[in-house]
Amino acid sequence: MHKIYFLKTCNTCSRIIKQLKLPESFIFQDIKENEITVNELDHMRELAGSYEALFSKRAKLYKEMGLKGLELSEEDIRDYILQHYTFLKRPVIIFGDSIFIGNSKAVIEQAHKALQGES
């Protein structure tokens, strides 16, 4: 499966999508319009190794809800991501059995190499 979870209104996501020139075989899922399902999130966790790897501590709600400094369990993190799309790091790119999470330069370079068959 080739899929990207992103926000249509996120300029960084749009820039990354253009930069990577994702093929038409990709499924594009705007997580605001089409919320992620339990199965989708669990599949991401299988590939990523943890829910924490998928969790955005930069989300506005993270601060507003006073979560900073709290010790959140994997189940807590899973519930927060399912509760509100902003808790999912963006973008999340699934390319076969590989997952690329977030917008750091290193992650995007790894995704680009995988897409070009250089992984």
Short mmCIF file of N, CA and C in Angstrom, two decimals:
data_model
loop_
_atom_site.label_atom_id
_atom_site.label_comp_id
_atom_site.label_asym_id
_atom_site.label_seq_id
_atom_site.Cartn_x
_atom_site.Cartn_y
_atom_site.Cartn_z
N MET A 1 0.84 -1.18 0.00
CA MET A 1 0.00 0.00 0.00
C MET A 1 0.88 1.24 0.00
N HIS A 2 0.47 2.23 -0.76
CA HIS A 2 1.16 3.52 -0.81
C HIS A 2 0.14 4.58 -0.44
N LYS A 3 0.42 5.26 0.68
CA LYS A 3 -0.58 6.20 1.19
C LYS A 3 0.11 7.34 1.92
N ILE A 4 -0.52 8.51 1.86
CA ILE A 4 -0.04 9.64 2.64
C ILE A 4 -1.20 10.22 3.43
N TYR A 5 -0.96 10.40 4.71
CA TYR A 5 -1.91 11.06 5.60
C TYR A 5 -1.39 12.47 5.79
N PHE A 6 -2.23 13.45 5.50
CA PHE A 6 -1.78 14.84 5.51
C PHE A 6 -2.96 15.76 5.80
N LEU A 7 -2.66 17.04 5.91
CA LEU A 7 -3.70 18.07 6.03
C LEU A 7 -3.63 18.95 4.80
N LYS A 8 -4.74 19.07 4.11
CA LYS A 8 -4.81 19.90 2.91
C LYS A 8 -4.45 21.35 3.21
N THR A 9 -4.78 21.81 4.42
CA THR A 9 -4.55 23.21 4.79
C THR A 9 -3.15 23.46 5.34
N CYS A 10 -2.33 22.42 5.42
CA CYS A 10 -0.97 22.54 5.96
C CYS A 10 0.01 22.85 4.82
N ASN A 11 0.60 24.03 4.87
CA ASN A 11 1.55 24.43 3.82
C ASN A 11 2.75 23.51 3.76
N THR A 12 3.21 23.04 4.91
CA THR A 12 4.36 22.14 4.94
C THR A 12 4.02 20.82 4.24
N CYS A 13 2.84 20.29 4.52
CA CYS A 13 2.41 19.04 3.85
C CYS A 13 2.34 19.24 2.34
N SER A 14 1.77 20.36 1.92
CA SER A 14 1.65 20.65 0.48
C SER A 14 3.02 20.74 -0.18
N ARG A 15 3.95 21.40 0.51
CA ARG A 15 5.31 21.54 -0.03
C ARG A 15 5.98 20.17 -0.17
N ILE A 16 5.81 19.33 0.84
CA ILE A 16 6.43 18.01 0.82
C ILE A 16 5.82 17.14 -0.29
N ILE A 17 4.51 17.20 -0.45
CA ILE A 17 3.85 16.44 -1.51
C ILE A 17 4.39 16.85 -2.88
N LYS A 18 4.54 18.15 -3.11
CA LYS A 18 5.10 18.64 -4.38
C LYS A 18 6.54 18.19 -4.54
N GLN A 19 7.31 18.31 -3.45
CA GLN A 19 8.73 17.97 -3.49
C GLN A 19 8.94 16.49 -3.81
N LEU A 20 8.12 15.62 -3.24
CA LEU A 20 8.29 14.18 -3.43
C LEU A 20 7.72 13.68 -4.75
N LYS A 21 6.86 14.47 -5.39
CA LYS A 21 6.24 14.07 -6.65
C LYS A 21 5.67 12.65 -6.53
N LEU A 22 4.76 12.49 -5.58
CA LEU A 22 4.18 11.18 -5.31
C LEU A 22 3.42 10.66 -6.53
N PRO A 23 3.62 9.39 -6.87
CA PRO A 23 2.94 8.82 -8.04
C PRO A 23 1.43 8.71 -7.83
N GLU A 24 0.71 8.56 -8.92
CA GLU A 24 -0.75 8.46 -8.87
C GLU A 24 -1.22 7.23 -8.11
N SER A 25 -0.33 6.25 -7.93
CA SER A 25 -0.70 5.04 -7.19
C SER A 25 -0.91 5.32 -5.70
N PHE A 26 -0.49 6.47 -5.24
CA PHE A 26 -0.66 6.84 -3.83
C PHE A 26 -2.10 7.19 -3.53
N ILE A 27 -2.53 6.82 -2.33
CA ILE A 27 -3.82 7.24 -1.80
C ILE A 27 -3.54 8.46 -0.92
N PHE A 28 -4.24 9.55 -1.18
CA PHE A 28 -4.07 10.78 -0.42
C PHE A 28 -5.25 10.91 0.54
N GLN A 29 -4.96 10.94 1.83
CA GLN A 29 -6.03 11.06 2.83
C GLN A 29 -5.83 12.31 3.67
N ASP A 30 -6.72 13.27 3.46
CA ASP A 30 -6.74 14.48 4.28
C ASP A 30 -7.37 14.08 5.61
N ILE A 31 -6.58 14.11 6.68
CA ILE A 31 -7.05 13.58 7.97
C ILE A 31 -8.09 14.47 8.65
N LYS A 32 -8.28 15.67 8.13
CA LYS A 32 -9.35 16.52 8.67
C LYS A 32 -10.68 16.14 8.03
N GLU A 33 -10.66 15.88 6.73
CA GLU A 33 -11.88 15.51 6.01
C GLU A 33 -12.25 14.05 6.23
N ASN A 34 -11.26 13.19 6.27
CA ASN A 34 -11.47 11.75 6.46
C ASN A 34 -10.63 11.29 7.64
N GLU A 35 -11.24 11.29 8.82
CA GLU A 35 -10.52 10.93 10.04
C GLU A 35 -9.91 9.54 9.92
N ILE A 36 -8.76 9.38 10.57
CA ILE A 36 -8.13 8.07 10.54
C ILE A 36 -8.94 7.10 11.39
N THR A 37 -8.96 5.87 10.95
CA THR A 37 -9.71 4.83 11.65
C THR A 37 -8.79 4.12 12.65
N VAL A 38 -9.40 3.34 13.51
CA VAL A 38 -8.64 2.54 14.47
C VAL A 38 -7.69 1.62 13.71
N ASN A 39 -8.18 0.96 12.66
CA ASN A 39 -7.35 0.04 11.88
C ASN A 39 -6.18 0.75 11.21
N GLU A 40 -6.44 1.94 10.66
CA GLU A 40 -5.37 2.71 10.02
C GLU A 40 -4.30 3.09 11.03
N LEU A 41 -4.73 3.57 12.20
CA LEU A 41 -3.76 3.97 13.23
C LEU A 41 -2.98 2.77 13.74
N ASP A 42 -3.65 1.66 13.95
CA ASP A 42 -2.97 0.45 14.42
C ASP A 42 -1.95 -0.05 13.39
N HIS A 43 -2.29 0.07 12.11
CA HIS A 43 -1.35 -0.31 11.05
C HIS A 43 -0.12 0.61 11.07
N MET A 44 -0.35 1.90 11.26
CA MET A 44 0.77 2.84 11.36
C MET A 44 1.68 2.47 12.53
N ARG A 45 1.07 2.10 13.66
CA ARG A 45 1.85 1.73 14.84
C ARG A 45 2.67 0.47 14.57
N GLU A 46 2.09 -0.49 13.87
CA GLU A 46 2.83 -1.71 13.53
C GLU A 46 4.10 -1.35 12.76
N LEU A 47 3.97 -0.43 11.82
CA LEU A 47 5.13 -0.04 11.01
C LEU A 47 6.10 0.85 11.78
N ALA A 48 5.56 1.72 12.64
CA ALA A 48 6.39 2.69 13.36
C ALA A 48 7.00 2.13 14.64
N GLY A 49 6.37 1.11 15.21
CA GLY A 49 6.88 0.52 16.45
C GLY A 49 6.22 1.05 17.71
N SER A 50 5.57 2.20 17.62
CA SER A 50 4.88 2.76 18.79
C SER A 50 3.91 3.84 18.34
N TYR A 51 2.96 4.12 19.21
CA TYR A 51 2.06 5.25 18.96
C TYR A 51 2.79 6.55 19.23
N GLU A 52 3.72 6.52 20.17
CA GLU A 52 4.46 7.73 20.52
C GLU A 52 5.20 8.29 19.31
N ALA A 53 5.71 7.42 18.45
CA ALA A 53 6.42 7.88 17.25
C ALA A 53 5.50 8.66 16.32
N LEU A 54 4.20 8.43 16.44
CA LEU A 54 3.20 9.08 15.59
C LEU A 54 2.59 10.33 16.23
N PHE A 55 2.92 10.57 17.48
CA PHE A 55 2.25 11.59 18.29
C PHE A 55 2.96 12.94 18.18
N SER A 56 2.17 13.96 17.88
CA SER A 56 2.73 15.31 17.75
C SER A 56 2.59 16.07 19.06
N LYS A 57 3.74 16.38 19.64
CA LYS A 57 3.76 17.20 20.84
C LYS A 57 3.75 18.69 20.48
N ARG A 58 3.74 18.98 19.20
CA ARG A 58 3.68 20.37 18.73
C ARG A 58 2.25 20.82 18.49
N ALA A 59 1.30 19.91 18.65
CA ALA A 59 -0.11 20.25 18.44
C ALA A 59 -0.55 21.29 19.47
N LYS A 60 -1.33 22.23 19.01
CA LYS A 60 -1.85 23.28 19.89
C LYS A 60 -2.62 22.66 21.06
N LEU A 61 -3.39 21.63 20.79
CA LEU A 61 -4.17 20.97 21.83
C LEU A 61 -3.29 20.32 22.90
N TYR A 62 -2.09 19.91 22.53
CA TYR A 62 -1.16 19.30 23.48
C TYR A 62 -0.90 20.27 24.63
N LYS A 63 -0.66 21.51 24.27
CA LYS A 63 -0.42 22.54 25.29
C LYS A 63 -1.72 22.94 25.99
N GLU A 64 -2.78 23.14 25.20
CA GLU A 64 -4.06 23.58 25.76
C GLU A 64 -4.63 22.58 26.77
N MET A 65 -4.40 21.30 26.53
CA MET A 65 -4.93 20.27 27.42
C MET A 65 -4.00 19.98 28.59
N GLY A 66 -2.86 20.67 28.65
CA GLY A 66 -1.92 20.49 29.75
C GLY A 66 -1.24 19.14 29.76
N LEU A 67 -0.98 18.59 28.57
CA LEU A 67 -0.38 17.26 28.48
C LEU A 67 1.13 17.27 28.65
N LYS A 68 1.74 18.43 28.45
CA LYS A 68 3.20 18.53 28.57
C LYS A 68 3.61 18.16 29.99
N GLY A 69 4.59 17.29 30.09
CA GLY A 69 5.08 16.86 31.39
C GLY A 69 4.36 15.65 31.96
N LEU A 70 3.21 15.31 31.39
CA LEU A 70 2.49 14.12 31.85
C LEU A 70 3.10 12.88 31.21
N GLU A 71 3.07 11.79 31.95
CA GLU A 71 3.57 10.53 31.40
C GLU A 71 2.39 9.80 30.76
N LEU A 72 2.34 9.83 29.45
CA LEU A 72 1.23 9.23 28.71
C LEU A 72 1.59 7.80 28.30
N SER A 73 0.66 6.89 28.51
CA SER A 73 0.86 5.51 28.08
C SER A 73 0.62 5.42 26.58
N GLU A 74 1.00 4.30 26.00
CA GLU A 74 0.75 4.08 24.57
C GLU A 74 -0.75 4.14 24.29
N GLU A 75 -1.54 3.59 25.20
CA GLU A 75 -3.00 3.61 25.01
C GLU A 75 -3.54 5.04 25.09
N ASP A 76 -3.00 5.84 26.02
CA ASP A 76 -3.40 7.25 26.11
C ASP A 76 -3.11 7.96 24.79
N ILE A 77 -1.90 7.75 24.28
CA ILE A 77 -1.48 8.42 23.05
C ILE A 77 -2.38 7.98 21.89
N ARG A 78 -2.66 6.69 21.82
CA ARG A 78 -3.55 6.16 20.78
C ARG A 78 -4.91 6.86 20.85
N ASP A 79 -5.45 6.96 22.05
CA ASP A 79 -6.76 7.60 22.23
C ASP A 79 -6.74 9.07 21.82
N TYR A 80 -5.68 9.79 22.17
CA TYR A 80 -5.59 11.20 21.79
C TYR A 80 -5.52 11.37 20.27
N ILE A 81 -4.75 10.52 19.61
CA ILE A 81 -4.65 10.61 18.14
C ILE A 81 -6.02 10.33 17.51
N LEU A 82 -6.72 9.35 18.02
CA LEU A 82 -8.05 9.03 17.48
C LEU A 82 -9.07 10.11 17.81
N GLN A 83 -8.87 10.78 18.93
CA GLN A 83 -9.79 11.83 19.37
C GLN A 83 -9.71 13.07 18.49
N HIS A 84 -8.47 13.44 18.10
CA HIS A 84 -8.32 14.67 17.30
C HIS A 84 -7.13 14.54 16.35
N TYR A 85 -7.38 14.84 15.09
CA TYR A 85 -6.38 14.67 14.04
C TYR A 85 -5.09 15.45 14.28
N THR A 86 -5.14 16.54 15.04
CA THR A 86 -3.92 17.35 15.22
C THR A 86 -2.85 16.63 16.02
N PHE A 87 -3.22 15.56 16.71
CA PHE A 87 -2.22 14.82 17.48
C PHE A 87 -1.39 13.88 16.62
N LEU A 88 -1.74 13.71 15.36
CA LEU A 88 -0.95 12.87 14.45
C LEU A 88 0.12 13.72 13.80
N LYS A 89 1.38 13.29 13.93
CA LYS A 89 2.47 13.99 13.23
C LYS A 89 2.17 13.95 11.75
N ARG A 90 2.53 15.02 11.07
CA ARG A 90 2.23 15.10 9.65
C ARG A 90 3.47 15.49 8.85
N PRO A 91 3.50 15.00 7.63
CA PRO A 91 2.66 13.95 7.07
C PRO A 91 3.13 12.57 7.53
N VAL A 92 2.29 11.57 7.32
CA VAL A 92 2.68 10.18 7.50
C VAL A 92 2.60 9.55 6.12
N ILE A 93 3.74 9.03 5.68
CA ILE A 93 3.82 8.42 4.35
C ILE A 93 4.07 6.93 4.53
N ILE A 94 3.20 6.13 3.95
CA ILE A 94 3.39 4.68 3.97
C ILE A 94 3.70 4.25 2.55
N PHE A 95 4.85 3.60 2.41
CA PHE A 95 5.31 3.13 1.11
C PHE A 95 5.67 1.66 1.28
N GLY A 96 4.73 0.79 0.91
CA GLY A 96 4.93 -0.64 1.13
C GLY A 96 4.97 -0.92 2.62
N ASP A 97 6.09 -1.49 3.08
CA ASP A 97 6.26 -1.80 4.50
C ASP A 97 7.07 -0.73 5.23
N SER A 98 7.30 0.39 4.58
CA SER A 98 8.06 1.48 5.20
C SER A 98 7.12 2.62 5.58
N ILE A 99 7.48 3.29 6.67
CA ILE A 99 6.70 4.44 7.12
C ILE A 99 7.65 5.60 7.37
N PHE A 100 7.21 6.78 6.98
CA PHE A 100 7.98 8.00 7.16
C PHE A 100 7.06 8.99 7.87
N ILE A 101 7.51 9.44 9.04
CA ILE A 101 6.63 10.22 9.92
C ILE A 101 7.22 11.61 10.15
N GLY A 102 6.41 12.62 9.88
CA GLY A 102 6.82 13.99 10.19
C GLY A 102 7.46 14.69 9.01
N ASN A 103 7.92 15.90 9.29
CA ASN A 103 8.41 16.76 8.21
C ASN A 103 9.87 17.15 8.34
N SER A 104 10.63 16.41 9.14
CA SER A 104 12.05 16.75 9.26
C SER A 104 12.75 16.50 7.92
N LYS A 105 13.79 17.23 7.70
CA LYS A 105 14.54 17.12 6.44
C LYS A 105 15.04 15.68 6.24
N ALA A 106 15.54 15.06 7.31
CA ALA A 106 16.07 13.70 7.22
C ALA A 106 14.98 12.70 6.83
N VAL A 107 13.80 12.83 7.42
CA VAL A 107 12.69 11.92 7.12
C VAL A 107 12.26 12.07 5.66
N ILE A 108 12.16 13.30 5.20
CA ILE A 108 11.73 13.55 3.82
C ILE A 108 12.79 13.04 2.84
N GLU A 109 14.06 13.17 3.17
CA GLU A 109 15.13 12.63 2.31
C GLU A 109 15.03 11.11 2.24
N GLN A 110 14.76 10.46 3.39
CA GLN A 110 14.60 9.00 3.40
C GLN A 110 13.41 8.58 2.55
N ALA A 111 12.32 9.31 2.67
CA ALA A 111 11.13 9.00 1.86
C ALA A 111 11.44 9.15 0.38
N HIS A 112 12.14 10.22 0.04
CA HIS A 112 12.49 10.47 -1.36
C HIS A 112 13.34 9.32 -1.91
N LYS A 113 14.34 8.89 -1.14
CA LYS A 113 15.19 7.78 -1.57
C LYS A 113 14.38 6.50 -1.77
N ALA A 114 13.48 6.22 -0.83
CA ALA A 114 12.65 5.01 -0.94
C ALA A 114 11.77 5.07 -2.19
N LEU A 115 11.21 6.24 -2.45
CA LEU A 115 10.35 6.41 -3.63
C LEU A 115 11.13 6.27 -4.93
N GLN A 116 12.41 6.62 -4.88
CA GLN A 116 13.26 6.52 -6.06
C GLN A 116 13.91 5.15 -6.18
N GLY A 117 13.62 4.26 -5.22
CA GLY A 117 14.19 2.91 -5.25
C GLY A 117 15.60 2.82 -4.75
N GLU A 118 16.02 3.80 -3.94
CA GLU A 118 17.39 3.83 -3.44
C GLU A 118 17.50 3.38 -2.00
N SER A 119 16.42 2.91 -1.39
CA SER A 119 16.45 2.61 0.05
C SER A 119 17.27 1.44 0.36
#
